XYZ file of C-alpha atoms in Angstrom:
462
model
C 68.585 17.013 62.965
C 69.088 20.255 61.013
C 69.263 23.491 62.976
C 69.603 25.371 59.696
C 66.178 24.238 58.480
C 64.609 24.621 61.938
C 65.926 28.189 62.238
C 65.440 29.263 58.621
C 63.277 32.316 57.892
C 59.729 31.669 56.717
C 59.495 32.474 52.993
C 57.248 32.305 49.938
C 58.695 28.831 49.285
C 57.151 27.561 52.534
C 53.798 29.173 51.691
C 53.686 27.506 48.278
C 54.695 24.140 49.697
C 52.040 24.397 52.419
C 49.424 25.165 49.750
C 50.538 22.227 47.626
C 50.487 19.862 50.617
C 46.977 20.987 51.584
C 45.610 19.257 48.493
C 45.336 15.865 50.201
C 43.336 17.043 53.230
C 41.120 19.268 51.060
C 40.343 16.395 48.713
C 39.738 14.094 51.683
C 37.184 16.501 53.142
C 35.550 16.969 49.758
C 35.431 13.303 48.741
C 34.149 12.068 52.100
C 31.509 14.812 52.364
C 30.181 14.943 48.807
C 29.001 11.339 49.043
C 26.630 12.302 51.870
C 24.854 14.715 49.521
C 25.076 12.370 46.532
C 23.325 9.635 48.524
C 20.190 11.797 48.609
C 19.665 11.088 44.910
C 21.592 7.835 44.711
C 19.445 6.034 47.277
C 16.066 6.145 45.479
C 17.536 5.843 41.968
C 19.570 2.726 42.745
C 17.166 1.345 45.388
C 19.804 1.297 48.116
C 19.090 -0.328 51.475
C 20.307 1.087 54.786
C 23.129 -1.476 54.732
C 24.100 -0.381 51.197
C 24.225 3.261 52.297
C 26.402 2.364 55.280
C 28.735 0.306 53.074
C 29.190 3.123 50.559
C 29.748 5.658 53.326
C 32.394 3.519 55.044
C 34.207 2.227 51.932
C 36.543 5.207 51.542
C 37.434 5.051 55.231
C 38.318 1.371 55.014
C 40.467 2.238 52.007
C 42.189 4.902 54.087
C 42.969 2.317 56.762
C 44.749 0.153 54.193
C 46.376 3.044 52.326
C 47.702 4.838 55.395
C 49.644 1.862 56.721
C 50.852 0.662 53.307
C 51.931 3.952 51.756
C 53.394 5.436 54.928
C 55.994 2.648 54.971
C 56.518 2.966 51.212
C 57.030 6.745 51.492
C 59.809 6.265 54.040
C 61.481 3.750 51.719
C 61.274 5.427 48.291
C 60.862 9.092 49.180
C 58.185 11.758 49.464
C 58.475 13.279 45.980
C 57.931 10.032 44.037
C 54.466 9.506 45.529
C 53.499 13.174 45.587
C 51.586 13.213 42.275
C 50.915 9.509 41.708
C 48.157 9.485 44.327
C 46.424 12.430 42.623
C 46.403 10.559 39.307
C 44.643 7.629 40.989
C 42.041 10.026 42.455
C 41.374 11.495 39.003
C 40.763 8.063 37.455
C 38.409 6.973 40.262
C 36.501 10.277 40.231
C 35.900 10.073 36.477
C 34.799 6.429 36.652
C 32.333 7.289 39.426
C 30.181 9.099 36.880
C 29.199 5.855 35.157
C 28.676 3.488 38.085
C 25.326 1.778 38.620
C 26.053 -1.106 40.989
C 26.687 -0.923 44.725
C 29.813 -3.078 44.430
C 31.319 -0.735 41.803
C 30.632 2.394 43.853
C 32.050 0.692 46.957
C 35.203 -0.414 45.101
C 35.872 3.041 43.670
C 35.322 4.662 47.061
C 37.727 2.143 48.614
C 40.477 2.967 46.085
C 39.827 6.694 46.519
C 40.303 6.229 50.259
C 43.619 4.454 49.695
C 44.857 7.310 47.499
C 43.770 9.993 49.964
C 45.411 8.172 52.884
C 48.610 7.826 50.878
C 48.784 11.606 50.608
C 48.851 12.235 54.367
C 52.218 10.634 55.171
C 53.637 11.912 51.883
C 52.571 15.546 52.128
C 52.688 16.178 55.885
C 56.111 14.581 56.353
C 57.462 16.521 53.352
C 56.050 19.762 54.761
C 57.256 19.100 58.326
C 60.780 18.366 57.098
C 61.022 21.734 55.324
C 59.355 24.012 57.912
C 61.071 26.256 60.488
C 60.371 25.171 64.070
C 58.481 28.348 64.991
C 56.006 27.891 62.108
C 55.687 24.109 62.088
C 52.759 23.691 64.477
C 50.710 26.402 62.791
C 51.268 25.199 59.232
C 50.811 21.503 59.981
C 47.644 22.428 61.868
C 46.425 24.415 58.896
C 46.339 21.219 56.859
C 43.199 20.209 58.752
C 41.710 23.617 57.920
C 42.010 22.505 54.308
C 40.049 19.359 55.214
C 37.110 21.394 56.478
C 37.385 23.804 53.579
C 36.972 20.757 51.348
C 33.964 19.592 53.356
C 32.291 23.022 53.171
C 33.032 23.197 49.443
C 31.448 19.755 49.011
C 28.205 20.848 50.655
C 28.106 24.094 48.684
C 28.707 22.133 45.469
C 26.086 19.572 46.464
C 23.591 22.336 47.238
C 24.143 23.880 43.797
C 23.766 20.535 42.049
C 20.575 19.769 43.995
C 19.158 23.228 43.267
C 19.879 23.316 39.551
C 20.192 19.654 38.633
C 17.980 17.894 41.178
C 18.726 14.654 43.053
C 19.558 12.974 39.734
C 22.754 14.995 39.508
C 24.508 12.714 42.017
C 26.798 11.328 39.297
C 28.150 14.813 38.627
C 28.702 15.281 42.352
C 30.865 12.171 42.607
C 32.836 13.117 39.495
C 33.328 16.758 40.534
C 36.425 15.956 42.633
C 38.269 15.522 39.316
C 38.499 19.305 38.994
C 40.197 19.713 42.380
C 42.626 16.874 41.657
C 43.733 18.527 38.416
C 44.180 21.905 40.140
C 46.494 20.449 42.796
C 48.332 18.357 40.238
C 49.346 21.635 38.599
C 50.193 23.351 41.917
C 52.463 20.473 42.960
C 54.643 20.615 39.870
C 58.236 21.342 40.847
C 57.864 20.561 44.564
C 61.250 19.335 45.875
C 62.139 16.186 47.778
C 62.738 16.381 51.531
C 66.415 17.192 52.261
C 66.195 15.271 55.534
C 65.019 12.143 53.706
C 67.732 12.537 51.058
C 70.437 12.858 53.713
C 69.067 9.868 55.635
C 69.366 7.811 52.450
C 72.942 8.789 51.613
C 72.156 11.571 49.116
C 73.714 14.354 51.171
C 74.962 16.390 48.216
C 71.448 16.643 46.741
C 70.060 17.600 50.139
C 72.581 20.419 50.575
C 71.853 21.812 47.102
C 68.095 21.773 47.708
C 68.413 23.649 50.999
C 70.647 26.282 49.457
C 68.358 26.673 46.432
C 65.026 26.897 48.223
C 65.949 28.438 51.574
C 68.871 30.581 50.432
C 71.091 29.490 53.333
C 74.273 27.432 53.595
C 74.083 24.106 55.377
C 76.704 21.578 56.429
C 75.804 18.172 55.007
C 76.773 16.507 58.286
C 74.079 18.522 60.033
C 71.402 16.877 57.884
C 72.564 13.357 58.663
C 70.420 11.383 61.137
C 71.916 9.242 63.857
C 73.259 5.943 62.630
C 71.499 2.802 63.706
C 73.274 -0.447 64.456
C 73.061 -3.283 61.906
C 69.930 -5.341 62.501
C 68.195 -2.587 64.509
C 64.391 -2.407 64.052
C 63.116 -0.213 61.230
C 59.733 0.840 59.868
C 56.690 -0.603 61.621
C 58.892 -2.708 63.909
C 60.598 0.431 65.180
C 57.242 2.013 66.055
C 56.481 -0.941 68.309
C 59.763 -0.754 70.261
C 59.683 0.601 73.847
C 60.889 4.138 73.009
C 58.041 4.648 70.527
C 55.225 2.235 71.402
C 53.351 4.608 73.698
C 53.609 7.471 71.213
C 52.342 5.263 68.398
C 49.338 4.237 70.489
C 48.679 7.824 71.577
C 48.730 9.268 68.051
C 46.451 6.554 66.704
C 43.985 6.421 69.596
C 43.387 10.147 70.124
C 42.932 10.475 66.344
C 40.481 7.526 66.364
C 38.410 8.892 69.244
C 38.185 12.273 67.582
C 37.233 11.307 64.029
C 34.917 8.374 64.801
C 31.928 10.564 65.769
C 33.077 13.450 63.574
C 33.234 11.601 60.233
C 29.938 9.868 60.884
C 28.245 13.216 61.495
C 29.713 14.795 58.377
C 29.053 11.829 56.082
C 25.455 11.448 57.195
C 24.789 15.014 58.304
C 21.463 15.362 56.462
C 20.158 12.091 57.912
C 21.330 13.060 61.404
C 19.534 16.417 61.321
C 16.387 14.722 60.046
C 16.570 12.216 62.908
C 16.559 15.136 65.355
C 13.334 16.372 63.796
C 14.801 19.163 61.713
C 12.726 20.336 58.706
C 12.915 17.859 55.836
C 13.930 18.559 52.285
C 17.258 17.939 50.631
C 18.190 21.608 50.346
C 17.568 22.445 54.016
C 19.379 19.338 55.235
C 22.367 20.026 52.985
C 22.591 23.655 54.074
C 22.364 22.627 57.757
C 25.207 20.158 57.403
C 27.240 22.708 55.462
C 26.789 25.181 58.325
C 28.079 22.647 60.853
C 31.065 21.890 58.566
C 31.823 25.614 58.432
C 31.860 25.759 62.253
C 34.304 22.812 62.300
C 36.566 24.932 60.099
C 36.187 28.086 62.218
C 37.051 26.177 65.406
C 40.504 25.397 64.009
C 41.638 29.035 63.942
C 41.772 29.763 67.700
C 43.296 26.308 68.230
C 46.110 27.128 65.792
C 47.081 30.074 67.987
C 46.638 28.211 71.264
C 48.922 25.276 70.429
C 51.793 27.782 70.214
C 50.779 29.795 73.307
C 49.238 27.267 75.717
C 51.052 24.309 74.172
C 49.972 21.057 72.515
C 49.134 19.101 75.687
C 46.813 21.654 77.387
C 44.919 22.275 74.145
C 44.175 18.620 73.394
C 43.125 17.796 76.979
C 40.841 20.800 77.412
C 39.292 20.374 73.983
C 38.379 16.719 74.512
C 36.896 17.536 77.925
C 34.672 20.267 76.501
C 33.652 18.225 73.436
C 31.895 15.711 75.688
C 29.401 18.299 76.963
C 27.316 19.027 73.803
C 27.232 15.330 72.867
C 25.968 14.463 76.346
C 23.289 17.187 76.093
C 22.023 15.738 72.806
C 22.146 12.230 74.232
C 20.155 13.102 77.331
C 17.729 15.423 75.499
C 17.100 13.800 72.093
C 13.807 15.656 71.566
C 15.378 19.068 72.216
C 14.135 22.038 70.168
C 15.782 22.556 66.804
C 17.700 25.590 68.078
C 19.256 23.557 70.907
C 20.241 20.783 68.486
C 21.945 23.189 66.105
C 23.730 25.053 68.933
C 24.949 21.787 70.488
C 26.215 20.384 67.188
C 27.920 23.694 66.363
C 29.505 23.814 69.840
C 30.884 20.297 69.355
C 32.158 21.267 65.908
C 33.897 24.390 67.223
C 35.529 22.611 70.158
C 36.913 19.899 67.860
C 39.470 22.453 66.680
C 42.019 21.443 69.329
C 42.446 17.777 68.412
C 41.915 18.640 64.741
C 44.991 20.826 64.402
C 47.116 18.236 66.230
C 46.127 15.245 64.070
C 49.261 15.546 61.923
C 51.324 17.822 64.146
C 51.888 15.215 66.849
C 52.988 12.233 64.703
C 55.311 14.438 62.646
C 56.947 15.927 65.756
C 57.202 12.781 67.872
C 59.046 10.555 65.393
C 62.378 10.776 63.516
C 62.836 11.110 59.750
C 63.365 7.391 59.093
C 59.849 6.513 60.340
C 58.019 9.851 60.219
C 55.820 9.005 57.218
C 55.248 5.507 58.612
C 54.058 7.010 61.910
C 51.684 9.408 60.139
C 50.368 6.540 58.020
C 49.787 4.302 61.043
C 48.026 7.089 62.960
C 45.823 7.758 59.926
C 45.028 4.057 59.540
C 44.112 3.588 63.196
C 41.920 6.692 63.114
C 40.039 5.381 60.097
C 39.067 2.243 61.989
C 36.976 4.458 64.248
C 35.807 6.603 61.351
C 34.750 3.570 59.295
C 32.976 1.898 62.215
C 31.238 5.134 63.167
C 30.200 5.877 59.601
C 28.907 2.359 59.053
C 27.013 2.204 62.348
C 25.525 5.725 62.510
C 22.574 5.178 60.136
C 21.963 1.731 61.645
C 22.157 3.159 65.163
C 19.782 6.038 64.403
C 17.133 3.648 63.124
C 17.897 0.875 65.620
C 18.417 2.479 69.049
C 17.533 6.122 68.404
C 19.292 9.476 68.470
C 19.748 9.756 72.262
C 21.737 6.542 72.791
C 23.682 7.206 69.578
C 24.862 10.581 70.898
C 25.750 9.082 74.284
C 27.922 6.496 72.532
C 29.658 9.368 70.701
C 30.208 11.106 74.050
C 31.741 7.902 75.454
C 34.168 7.604 72.538
C 35.179 11.241 73.058
C 35.753 10.556 76.766
C 38.177 7.788 75.767
C 40.082 10.379 73.731
C 40.290 12.557 76.832
C 41.681 9.677 78.905
C 44.331 8.816 76.288
C 45.407 12.468 76.129
C 45.633 12.880 79.901
C 47.780 9.753 80.184
C 50.040 10.070 77.143
C 49.995 13.526 75.498
C 53.445 15.148 75.454
C 54.521 18.752 74.953
C 56.450 19.372 71.724
C 55.916 23.119 71.343
C 59.015 24.917 70.052
C 61.251 21.849 69.794
C 63.457 21.194 66.791
C 62.034 18.520 64.483
C 62.876 15.136 65.954
C 64.255 16.590 69.196
C 61.278 15.221 71.125
C 61.927 11.731 69.807
C 63.982 9.336 71.929
C 67.007 7.667 70.417
C 66.067 4.674 68.308
C 67.325 1.244 69.369
C 70.923 0.877 68.274
C 71.393 4.629 67.776
C 73.697 6.933 69.647
C 71.812 8.409 72.574
C 71.067 12.097 72.614
C 70.039 14.208 75.577
C 66.368 14.920 76.060
C 65.315 18.453 75.277
C 62.626 20.252 77.164
C 60.040 22.375 75.347
C 61.466 25.796 74.678
C 60.552 28.902 72.695
C 60.985 28.602 68.960
C 64.502 29.507 67.788
C 65.029 32.747 65.940
C 65.937 32.751 62.222
C 69.612 32.920 61.334
C 70.679 36.477 60.539
């Protein structure tokens, strides 16, 4: 655990790194949202059935389930920097190929691979960012990564609206390929980003770690300070470590609260136009796209007060209160499915705004609750578990709307959100102001360290 990094002043280096790391969430929001608009033209042109639409919508999320678990472990083994641009190259190839697809299986395959690449970026980028950030800025800047997700979603709906307005529904191929531009932009921004000094030290490269800290933070650091606790030979590592008693509950908490949050959320964003139409909103591709874009914008705006509250109220109060309040608008829509259009829009916007609390903690909690040797693995597992709910919700939403109706569908979403509340009440911990890794218990076979209570963020070294 490095007090030097935790206490370092916040500089332009941190701002640039935070911008570079935001590429994954922004691309995730864009790629997952643009397909909802593209399906407006894709469905009649390719003759897609409801099952085909559900499969295409869920494919990227299934890919994220596989990619999160696989590449989180790989990132802890080979380093953050190695994978930092490779995943963007895969996204570029898949985005370009999407322009020429005609068959459902080809679209589904490309969306699956895109999902794997996006999920790979979460453990890579968020663990790299967390391991460089000062303690007092860590919650805010990790939380801001989800702001990038919603910025990507809003950008997708604006882009889709422009394509529909000037190119018509037949422009769906250009929509799917448009993510290429964003991938190239972030590929350039990420050039020169350094490896994590904590990861280097944990893997015996202490000299490199010390030089990186001195170069980028402008402070001296003792190499011994960067060294993690030694584990005994044969002690569990990787995924096995996450399932040991000190970490099992935290692993379940991070995955389950994430799952209960994004299951309803991703389904609404992916099939926003269809959802608004099911509530009797005015038809037409432009109106539906603009309506969904508005709701995506409210999701983004809800993150800003939450970013402040997690450092004033704390992580635990924010996540519990947010989940409790999120149930209310979903229950209103479930019990009043034929509500006037104004009530529907207000309820959906209220849900979107209140989602800010869990949103900004999606990557904050797994990065703060686990040590360097399994931090990326923990983020990857949490992402994978969350995408089970997102994939199921995205696949079932159009089937549920046509099969059981809007009211029962919204009540199911309220029930899933209530499960997130229960998990948070039982298992959410307070990590506000702690040094990175200080909240984590000693790993099996490691020297024990005293537990540290939440405390104000340390001041920068003078």
